[in-house]
PDB file of C-alpha atoms in Angstrom:
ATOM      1  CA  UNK A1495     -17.877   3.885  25.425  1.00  0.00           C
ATOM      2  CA  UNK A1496     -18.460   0.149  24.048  1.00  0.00           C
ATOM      3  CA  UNK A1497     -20.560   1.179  21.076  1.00  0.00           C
ATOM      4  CA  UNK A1498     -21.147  -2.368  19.361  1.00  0.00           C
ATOM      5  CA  UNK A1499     -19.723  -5.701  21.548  1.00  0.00           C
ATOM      6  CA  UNK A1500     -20.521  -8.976  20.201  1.00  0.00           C
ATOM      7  CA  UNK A1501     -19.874 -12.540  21.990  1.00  0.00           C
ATOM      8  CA  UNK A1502     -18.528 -14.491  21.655  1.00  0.00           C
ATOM      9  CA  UNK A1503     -15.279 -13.656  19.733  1.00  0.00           C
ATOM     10  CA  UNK A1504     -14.180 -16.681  19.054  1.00  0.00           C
ATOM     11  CA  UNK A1505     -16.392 -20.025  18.355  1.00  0.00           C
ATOM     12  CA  UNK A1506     -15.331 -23.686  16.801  1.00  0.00           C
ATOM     13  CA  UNK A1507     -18.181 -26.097  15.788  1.00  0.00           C
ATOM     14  CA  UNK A1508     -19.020 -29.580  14.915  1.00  0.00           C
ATOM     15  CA  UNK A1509     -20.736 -30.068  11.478  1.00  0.00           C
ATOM     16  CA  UNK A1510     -24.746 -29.573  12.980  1.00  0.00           C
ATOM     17  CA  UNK A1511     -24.361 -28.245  15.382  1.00  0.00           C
ATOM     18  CA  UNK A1512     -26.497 -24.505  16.727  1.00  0.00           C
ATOM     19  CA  UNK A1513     -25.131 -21.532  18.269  1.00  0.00           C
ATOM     20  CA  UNK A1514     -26.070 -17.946  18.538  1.00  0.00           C
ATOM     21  CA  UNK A1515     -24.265 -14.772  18.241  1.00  0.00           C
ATOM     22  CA  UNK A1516     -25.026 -11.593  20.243  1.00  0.00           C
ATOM     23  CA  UNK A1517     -24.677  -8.420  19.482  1.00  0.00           C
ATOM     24  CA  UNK A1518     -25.129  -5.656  22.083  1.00  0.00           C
ATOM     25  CA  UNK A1519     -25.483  -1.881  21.241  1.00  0.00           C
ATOM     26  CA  UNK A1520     -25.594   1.281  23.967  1.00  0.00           C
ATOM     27  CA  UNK A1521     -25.857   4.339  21.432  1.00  0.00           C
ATOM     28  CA  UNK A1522     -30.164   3.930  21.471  1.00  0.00           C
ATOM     29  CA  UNK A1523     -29.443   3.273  17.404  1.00  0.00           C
ATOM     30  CA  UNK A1524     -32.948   2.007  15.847  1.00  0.00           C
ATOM     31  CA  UNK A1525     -31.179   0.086  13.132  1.00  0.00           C
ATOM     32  CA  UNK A1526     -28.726  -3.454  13.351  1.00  0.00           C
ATOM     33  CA  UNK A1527     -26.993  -5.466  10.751  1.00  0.00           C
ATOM     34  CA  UNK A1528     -25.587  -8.943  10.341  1.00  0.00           C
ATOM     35  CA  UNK A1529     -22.617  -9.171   7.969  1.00  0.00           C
ATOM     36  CA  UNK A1530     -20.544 -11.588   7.444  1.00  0.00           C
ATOM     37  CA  UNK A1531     -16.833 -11.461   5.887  1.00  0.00           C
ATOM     38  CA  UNK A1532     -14.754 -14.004   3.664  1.00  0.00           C
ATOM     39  CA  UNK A1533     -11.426 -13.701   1.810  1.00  0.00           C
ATOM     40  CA  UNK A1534     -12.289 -12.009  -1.518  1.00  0.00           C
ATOM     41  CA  UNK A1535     -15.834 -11.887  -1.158  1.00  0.00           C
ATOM     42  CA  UNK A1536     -16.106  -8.857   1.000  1.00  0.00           C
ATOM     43  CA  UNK A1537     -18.819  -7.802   3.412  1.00  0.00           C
ATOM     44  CA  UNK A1538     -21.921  -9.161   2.814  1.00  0.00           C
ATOM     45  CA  UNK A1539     -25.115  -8.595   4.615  1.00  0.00           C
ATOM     46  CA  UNK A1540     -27.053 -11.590   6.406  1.00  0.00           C
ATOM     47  CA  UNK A1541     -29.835  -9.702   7.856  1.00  0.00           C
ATOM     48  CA  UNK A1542     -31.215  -6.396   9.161  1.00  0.00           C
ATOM     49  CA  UNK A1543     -33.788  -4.529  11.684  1.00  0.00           C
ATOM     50  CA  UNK A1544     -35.361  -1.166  11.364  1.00  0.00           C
ATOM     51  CA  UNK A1545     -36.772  -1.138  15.260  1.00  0.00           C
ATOM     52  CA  UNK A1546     -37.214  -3.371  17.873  1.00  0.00           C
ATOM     53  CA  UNK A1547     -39.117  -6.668  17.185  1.00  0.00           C
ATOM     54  CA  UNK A1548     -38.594  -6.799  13.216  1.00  0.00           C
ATOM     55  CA  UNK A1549     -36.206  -8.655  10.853  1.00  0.00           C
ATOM     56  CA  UNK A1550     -35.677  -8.722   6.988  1.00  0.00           C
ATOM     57  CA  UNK A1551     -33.525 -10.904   5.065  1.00  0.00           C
ATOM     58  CA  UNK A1552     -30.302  -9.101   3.945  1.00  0.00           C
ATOM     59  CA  UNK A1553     -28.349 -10.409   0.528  1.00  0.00           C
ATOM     60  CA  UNK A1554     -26.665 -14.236   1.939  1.00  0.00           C
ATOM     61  CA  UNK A1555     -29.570 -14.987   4.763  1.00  0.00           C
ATOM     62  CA  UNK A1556     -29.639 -18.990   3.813  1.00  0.00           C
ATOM     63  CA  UNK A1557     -29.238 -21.198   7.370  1.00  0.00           C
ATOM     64  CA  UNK A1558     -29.266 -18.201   9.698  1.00  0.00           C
ATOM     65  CA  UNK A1559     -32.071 -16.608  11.638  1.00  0.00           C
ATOM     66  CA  UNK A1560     -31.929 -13.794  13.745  1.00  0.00           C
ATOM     67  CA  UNK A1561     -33.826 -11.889  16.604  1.00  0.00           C
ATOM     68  CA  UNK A1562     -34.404  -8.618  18.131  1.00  0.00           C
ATOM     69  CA  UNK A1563     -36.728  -8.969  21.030  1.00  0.00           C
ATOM     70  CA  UNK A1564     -34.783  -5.348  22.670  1.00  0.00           C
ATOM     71  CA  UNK A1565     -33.342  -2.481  20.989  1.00  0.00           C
ATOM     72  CA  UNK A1566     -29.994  -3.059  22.119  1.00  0.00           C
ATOM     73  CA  UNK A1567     -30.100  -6.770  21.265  1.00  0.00           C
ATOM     74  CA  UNK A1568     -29.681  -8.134  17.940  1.00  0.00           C
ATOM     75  CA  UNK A1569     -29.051 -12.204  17.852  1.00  0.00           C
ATOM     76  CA  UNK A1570     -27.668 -14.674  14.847  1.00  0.00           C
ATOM     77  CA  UNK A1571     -28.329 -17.732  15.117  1.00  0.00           C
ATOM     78  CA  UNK A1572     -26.921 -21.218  13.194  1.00  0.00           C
ATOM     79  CA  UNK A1573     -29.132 -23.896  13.551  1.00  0.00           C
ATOM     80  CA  UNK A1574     -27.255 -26.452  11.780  1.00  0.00           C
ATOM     81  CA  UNK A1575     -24.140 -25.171  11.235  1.00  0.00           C
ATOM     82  CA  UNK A1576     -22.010 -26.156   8.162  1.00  0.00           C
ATOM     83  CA  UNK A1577     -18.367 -25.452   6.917  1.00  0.00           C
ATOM     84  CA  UNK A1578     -19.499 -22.761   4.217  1.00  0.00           C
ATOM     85  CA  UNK A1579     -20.676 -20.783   7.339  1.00  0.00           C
ATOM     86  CA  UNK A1580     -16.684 -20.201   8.728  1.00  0.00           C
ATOM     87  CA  UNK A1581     -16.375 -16.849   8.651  1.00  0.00           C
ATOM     88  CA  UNK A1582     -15.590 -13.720  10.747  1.00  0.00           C
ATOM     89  CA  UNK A1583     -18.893 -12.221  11.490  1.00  0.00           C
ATOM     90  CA  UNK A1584     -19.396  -8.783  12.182  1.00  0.00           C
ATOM     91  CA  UNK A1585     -22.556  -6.707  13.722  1.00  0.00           C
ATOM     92  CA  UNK A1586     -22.864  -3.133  12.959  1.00  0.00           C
ATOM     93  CA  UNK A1587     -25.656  -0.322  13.801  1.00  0.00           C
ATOM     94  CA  UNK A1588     -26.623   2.817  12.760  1.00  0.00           C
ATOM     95  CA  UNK A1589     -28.698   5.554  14.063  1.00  0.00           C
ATOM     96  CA  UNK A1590     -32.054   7.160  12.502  1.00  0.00           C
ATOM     97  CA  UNK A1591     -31.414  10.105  10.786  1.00  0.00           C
ATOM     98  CA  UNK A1592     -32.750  12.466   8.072  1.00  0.00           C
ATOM     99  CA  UNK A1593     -29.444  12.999   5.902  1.00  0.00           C
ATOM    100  CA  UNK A1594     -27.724   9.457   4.569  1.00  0.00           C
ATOM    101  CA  UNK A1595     -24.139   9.460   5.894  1.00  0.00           C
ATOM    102  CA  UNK A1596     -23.184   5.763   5.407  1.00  0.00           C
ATOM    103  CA  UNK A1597     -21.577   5.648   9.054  1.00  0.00           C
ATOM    104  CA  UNK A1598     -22.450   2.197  10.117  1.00  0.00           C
ATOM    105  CA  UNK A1599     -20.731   1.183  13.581  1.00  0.00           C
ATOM    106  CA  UNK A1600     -19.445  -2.155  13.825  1.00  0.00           C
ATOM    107  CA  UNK A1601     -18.344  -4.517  16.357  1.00  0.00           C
ATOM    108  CA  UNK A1602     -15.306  -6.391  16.578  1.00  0.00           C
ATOM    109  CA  UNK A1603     -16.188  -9.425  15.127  1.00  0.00           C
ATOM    110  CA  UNK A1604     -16.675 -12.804  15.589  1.00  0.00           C
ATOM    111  CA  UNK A1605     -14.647 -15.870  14.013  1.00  0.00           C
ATOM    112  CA  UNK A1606     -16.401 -18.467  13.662  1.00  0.00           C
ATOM    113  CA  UNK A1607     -14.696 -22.285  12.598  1.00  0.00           C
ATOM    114  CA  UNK A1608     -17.163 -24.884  11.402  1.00  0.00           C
ATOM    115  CA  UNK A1609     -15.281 -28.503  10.742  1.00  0.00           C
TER     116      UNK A1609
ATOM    117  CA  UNK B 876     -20.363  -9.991 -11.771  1.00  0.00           C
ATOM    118  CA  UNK B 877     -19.816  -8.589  -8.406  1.00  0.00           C
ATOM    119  CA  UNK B 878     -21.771  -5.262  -8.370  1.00  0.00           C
ATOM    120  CA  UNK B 879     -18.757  -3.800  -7.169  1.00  0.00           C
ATOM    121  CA  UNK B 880     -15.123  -4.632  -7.492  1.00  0.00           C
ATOM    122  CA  UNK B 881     -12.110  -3.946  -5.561  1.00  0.00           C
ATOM    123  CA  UNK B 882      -8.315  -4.796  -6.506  1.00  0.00           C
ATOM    124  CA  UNK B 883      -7.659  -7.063  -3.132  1.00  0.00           C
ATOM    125  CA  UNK B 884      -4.405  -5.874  -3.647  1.00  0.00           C
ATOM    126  CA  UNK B 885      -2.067  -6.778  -1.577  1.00  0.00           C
ATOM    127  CA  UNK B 886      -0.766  -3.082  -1.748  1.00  0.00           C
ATOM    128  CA  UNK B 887       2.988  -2.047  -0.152  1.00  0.00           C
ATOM    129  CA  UNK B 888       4.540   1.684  -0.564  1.00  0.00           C
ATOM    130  CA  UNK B 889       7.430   3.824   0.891  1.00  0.00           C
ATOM    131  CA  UNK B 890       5.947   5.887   3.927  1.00  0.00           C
ATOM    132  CA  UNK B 891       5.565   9.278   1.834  1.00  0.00           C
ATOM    133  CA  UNK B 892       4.182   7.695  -1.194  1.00  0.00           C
ATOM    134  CA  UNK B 893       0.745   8.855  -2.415  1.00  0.00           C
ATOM    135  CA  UNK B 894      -1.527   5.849  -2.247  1.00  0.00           C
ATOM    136  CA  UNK B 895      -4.395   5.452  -5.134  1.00  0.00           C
ATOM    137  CA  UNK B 896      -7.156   2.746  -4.375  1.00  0.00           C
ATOM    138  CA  UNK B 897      -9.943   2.304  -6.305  1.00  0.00           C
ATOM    139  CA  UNK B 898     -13.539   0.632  -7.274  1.00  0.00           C
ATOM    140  CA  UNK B 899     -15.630   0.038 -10.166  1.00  0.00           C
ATOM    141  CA  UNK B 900     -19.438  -0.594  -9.919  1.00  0.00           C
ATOM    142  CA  UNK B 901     -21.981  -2.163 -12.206  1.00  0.00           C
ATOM    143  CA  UNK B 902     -25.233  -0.718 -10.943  1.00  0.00           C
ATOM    144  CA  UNK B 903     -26.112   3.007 -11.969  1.00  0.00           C
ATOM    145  CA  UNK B 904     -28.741   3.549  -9.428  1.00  0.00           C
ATOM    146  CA  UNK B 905     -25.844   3.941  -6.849  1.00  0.00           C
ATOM    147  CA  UNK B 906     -25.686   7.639  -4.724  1.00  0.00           C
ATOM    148  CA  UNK B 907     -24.180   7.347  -1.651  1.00  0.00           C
ATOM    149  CA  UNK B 908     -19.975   6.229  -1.883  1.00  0.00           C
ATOM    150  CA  UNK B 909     -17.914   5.538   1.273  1.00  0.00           C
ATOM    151  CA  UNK B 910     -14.680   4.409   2.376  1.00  0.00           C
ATOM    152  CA  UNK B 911     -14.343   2.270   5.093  1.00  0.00           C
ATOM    153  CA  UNK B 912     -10.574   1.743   6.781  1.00  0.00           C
ATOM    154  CA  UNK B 913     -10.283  -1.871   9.064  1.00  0.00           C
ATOM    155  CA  UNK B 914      -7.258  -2.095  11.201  1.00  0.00           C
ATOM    156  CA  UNK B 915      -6.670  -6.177  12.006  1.00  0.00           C
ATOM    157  CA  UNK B 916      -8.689  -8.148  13.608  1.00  0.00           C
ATOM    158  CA  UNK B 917     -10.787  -4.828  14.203  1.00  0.00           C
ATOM    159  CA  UNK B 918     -14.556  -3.797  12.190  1.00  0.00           C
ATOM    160  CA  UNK B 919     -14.600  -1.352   9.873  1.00  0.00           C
ATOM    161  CA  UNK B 920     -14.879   2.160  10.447  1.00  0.00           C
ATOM    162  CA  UNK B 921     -16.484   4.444   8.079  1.00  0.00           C
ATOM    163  CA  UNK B 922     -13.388   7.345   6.742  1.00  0.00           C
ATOM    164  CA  UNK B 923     -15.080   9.097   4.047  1.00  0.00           C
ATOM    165  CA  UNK B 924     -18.529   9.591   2.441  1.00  0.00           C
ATOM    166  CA  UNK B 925     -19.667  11.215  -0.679  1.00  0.00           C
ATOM    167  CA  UNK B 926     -22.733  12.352  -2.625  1.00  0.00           C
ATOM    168  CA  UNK B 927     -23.104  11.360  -6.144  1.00  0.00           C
ATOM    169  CA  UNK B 928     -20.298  12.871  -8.642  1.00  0.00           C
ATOM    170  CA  UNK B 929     -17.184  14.988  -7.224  1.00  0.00           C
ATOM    171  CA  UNK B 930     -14.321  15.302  -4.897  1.00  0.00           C
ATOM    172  CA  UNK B 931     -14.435  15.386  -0.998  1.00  0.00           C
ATOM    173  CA  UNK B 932     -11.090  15.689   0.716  1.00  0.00           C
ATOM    174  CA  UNK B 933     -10.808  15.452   4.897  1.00  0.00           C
ATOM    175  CA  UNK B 934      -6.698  16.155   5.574  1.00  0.00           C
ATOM    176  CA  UNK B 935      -4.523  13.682   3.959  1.00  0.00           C
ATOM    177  CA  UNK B 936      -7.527  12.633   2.226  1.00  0.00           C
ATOM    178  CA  UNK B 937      -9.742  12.819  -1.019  1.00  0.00           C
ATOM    179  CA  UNK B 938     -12.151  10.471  -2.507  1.00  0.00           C
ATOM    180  CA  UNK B 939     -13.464  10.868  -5.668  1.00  0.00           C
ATOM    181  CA  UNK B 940     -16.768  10.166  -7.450  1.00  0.00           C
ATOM    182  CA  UNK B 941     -16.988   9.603 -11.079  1.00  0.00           C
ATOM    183  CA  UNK B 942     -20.558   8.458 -11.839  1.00  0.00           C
ATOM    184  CA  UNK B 943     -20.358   8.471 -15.739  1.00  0.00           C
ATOM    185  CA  UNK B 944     -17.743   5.496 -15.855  1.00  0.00           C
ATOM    186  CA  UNK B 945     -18.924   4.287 -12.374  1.00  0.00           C
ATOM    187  CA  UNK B 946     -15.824   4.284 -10.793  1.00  0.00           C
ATOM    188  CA  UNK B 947     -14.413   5.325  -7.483  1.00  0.00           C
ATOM    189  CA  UNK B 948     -11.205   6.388  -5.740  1.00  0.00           C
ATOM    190  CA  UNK B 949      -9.854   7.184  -2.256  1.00  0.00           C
ATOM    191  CA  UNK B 950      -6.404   9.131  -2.673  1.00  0.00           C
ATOM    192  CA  UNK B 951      -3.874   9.099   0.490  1.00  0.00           C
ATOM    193  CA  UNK B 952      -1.194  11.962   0.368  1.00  0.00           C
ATOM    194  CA  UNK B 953       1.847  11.636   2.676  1.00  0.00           C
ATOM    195  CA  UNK B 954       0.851   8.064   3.650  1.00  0.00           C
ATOM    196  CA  UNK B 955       2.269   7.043   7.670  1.00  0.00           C
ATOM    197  CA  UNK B 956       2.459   3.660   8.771  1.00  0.00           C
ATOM    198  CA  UNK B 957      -0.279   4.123  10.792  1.00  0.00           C
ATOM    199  CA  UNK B 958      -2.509   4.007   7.295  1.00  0.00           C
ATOM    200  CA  UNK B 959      -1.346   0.266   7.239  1.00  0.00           C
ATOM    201  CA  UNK B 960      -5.197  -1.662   6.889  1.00  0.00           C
ATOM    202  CA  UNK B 961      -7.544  -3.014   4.697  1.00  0.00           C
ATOM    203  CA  UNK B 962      -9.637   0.074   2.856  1.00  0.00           C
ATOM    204  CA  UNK B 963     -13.304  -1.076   1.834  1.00  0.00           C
ATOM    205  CA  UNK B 964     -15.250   0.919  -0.624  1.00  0.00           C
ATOM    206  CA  UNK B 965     -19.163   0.848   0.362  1.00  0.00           C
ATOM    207  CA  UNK B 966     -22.044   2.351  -1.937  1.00  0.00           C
ATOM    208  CA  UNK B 967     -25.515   2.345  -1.876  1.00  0.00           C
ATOM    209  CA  UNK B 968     -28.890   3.922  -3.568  1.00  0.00           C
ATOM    210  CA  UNK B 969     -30.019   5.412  -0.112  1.00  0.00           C
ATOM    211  CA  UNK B 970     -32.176   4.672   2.813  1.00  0.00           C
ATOM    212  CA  UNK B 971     -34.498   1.673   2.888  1.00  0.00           C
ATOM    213  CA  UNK B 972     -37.050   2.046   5.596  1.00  0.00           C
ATOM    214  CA  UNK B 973     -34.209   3.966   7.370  1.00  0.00           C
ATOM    215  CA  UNK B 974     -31.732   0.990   6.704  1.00  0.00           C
ATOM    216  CA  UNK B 975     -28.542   1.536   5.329  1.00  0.00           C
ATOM    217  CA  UNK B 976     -28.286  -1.148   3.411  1.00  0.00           C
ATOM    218  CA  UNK B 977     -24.762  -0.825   1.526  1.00  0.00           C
ATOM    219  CA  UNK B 978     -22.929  -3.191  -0.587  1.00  0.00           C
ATOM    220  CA  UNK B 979     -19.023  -3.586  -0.384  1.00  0.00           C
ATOM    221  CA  UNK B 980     -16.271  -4.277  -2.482  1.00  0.00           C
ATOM    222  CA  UNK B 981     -13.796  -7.118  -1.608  1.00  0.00           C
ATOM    223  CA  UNK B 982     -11.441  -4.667   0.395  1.00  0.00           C
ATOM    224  CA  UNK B 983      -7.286  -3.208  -0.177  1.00  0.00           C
ATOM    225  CA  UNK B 984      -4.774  -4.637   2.123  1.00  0.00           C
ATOM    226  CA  UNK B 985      -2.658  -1.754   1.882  1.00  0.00           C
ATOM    227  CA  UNK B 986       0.769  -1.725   3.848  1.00  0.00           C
ATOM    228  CA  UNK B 987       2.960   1.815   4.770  1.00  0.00           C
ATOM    229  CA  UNK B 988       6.726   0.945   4.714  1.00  0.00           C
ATOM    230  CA  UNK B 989       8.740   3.003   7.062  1.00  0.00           C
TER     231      UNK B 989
END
């Protein structure tokens, strides 16, 4: 039972530098999040997908874009990355349903260092 | 303003000790309310949810929803060590295109002595 597994778990980067971060889901959920989390700000939410082959921009999107070419798949990615982006950042899914429950299922994390 | 604020805390009690955490909220179109409980270096993972105003309680545990001064708790009776974590209240208006788009507070690092 992985549920949510994101790589990698650990990243450092050079000021401009890219990466991507992968998230990986096996419960068939239709819907995937990007958050990310800081010291006294909380989660905050990057971006989203409602199904396979769609994005929308989530509340802090600024310098990331994302992907989902496959359900299971959702990708970040930092094009030029810069020290305000160090943070832990977390993926999370959640399945269609008919009654709201607020269970999203999130993934370990990833910490990311920019210097 | 934050549309939702949580006391970062840190928070440290006796094991035994009934634990109160709490959230306030600036915007009234809010319906859903969770809890969310993160061990270290771990994601969040969703404890309690609740409709609108009222009480839910699941075992050692009862949140409370107070809509008119928009204002949340999450009350832990008989607290163990092992409820040692960072508590996150969540809240949202609902489903967007199936989304669950929810908005958290800053989080409670909340300790259990033994």
């Amino acid at each position: 039972n992985a549920g949510v597994t994101q790589t990698p778990k650990f990243r450092v980067l050079k000021t401009g530098q890219s990466m991507t971060l992968l998230c990986a889901q096996d419960m068939n959920h239709e819907y995937m999040y990007w958050y990310r989390q800081d010291p006294g700000m909380g989660l905050r939410l990057i971006h989203y997908s409602v199904g396979e082959g769609t994005t929308a921009k989530g509340e802090v999107p600024d310098g990331y874009n994302v992907s989902r070419l496959k359900k299971q798949n959702f990708l970040l990615g930092l094009e030029s990355a810069a020290p305000s982006q160090t943070s832990v950042y977390f993926c999370a899914s959640s399945a269609s349903m008919a009654t709201y429950t607020g269970e999203l299922f999130f993934g370990e994390g990833s910490r990311l260092t920019v210097l | 303003q934050k549309e939702v604020e949580q006391d970062p805390g840190p928070l440290s009690v006796p094991e035994g000790a009934i634990v109160s955490l709490n959230c306030t909220y600036s915007n009234s179109a809010f319906q859903y309310f969770m809890w969310y409980r993160q061990y270290s270096r771990k994601g969040p993972e969703l404890l309690m949810y609740t409709y609108s105003s009222g009480n839910k309680e699941d075992g050692r545990f009862t949140a409370q929803v107070d809509k008119s001064s928009k204002y949340i708790s999450l009350f832990i009776r008989d607290s163990q060590p092992s409820d040692s974590a960072t508590y996150l209240c969540a809240m949202s208006h609902g489903l967007i295109q199936g989304a669950q788009k929810l908005v958290f507070g800053q989080g409670t690092r909340l300790t259990i002595n033994p």
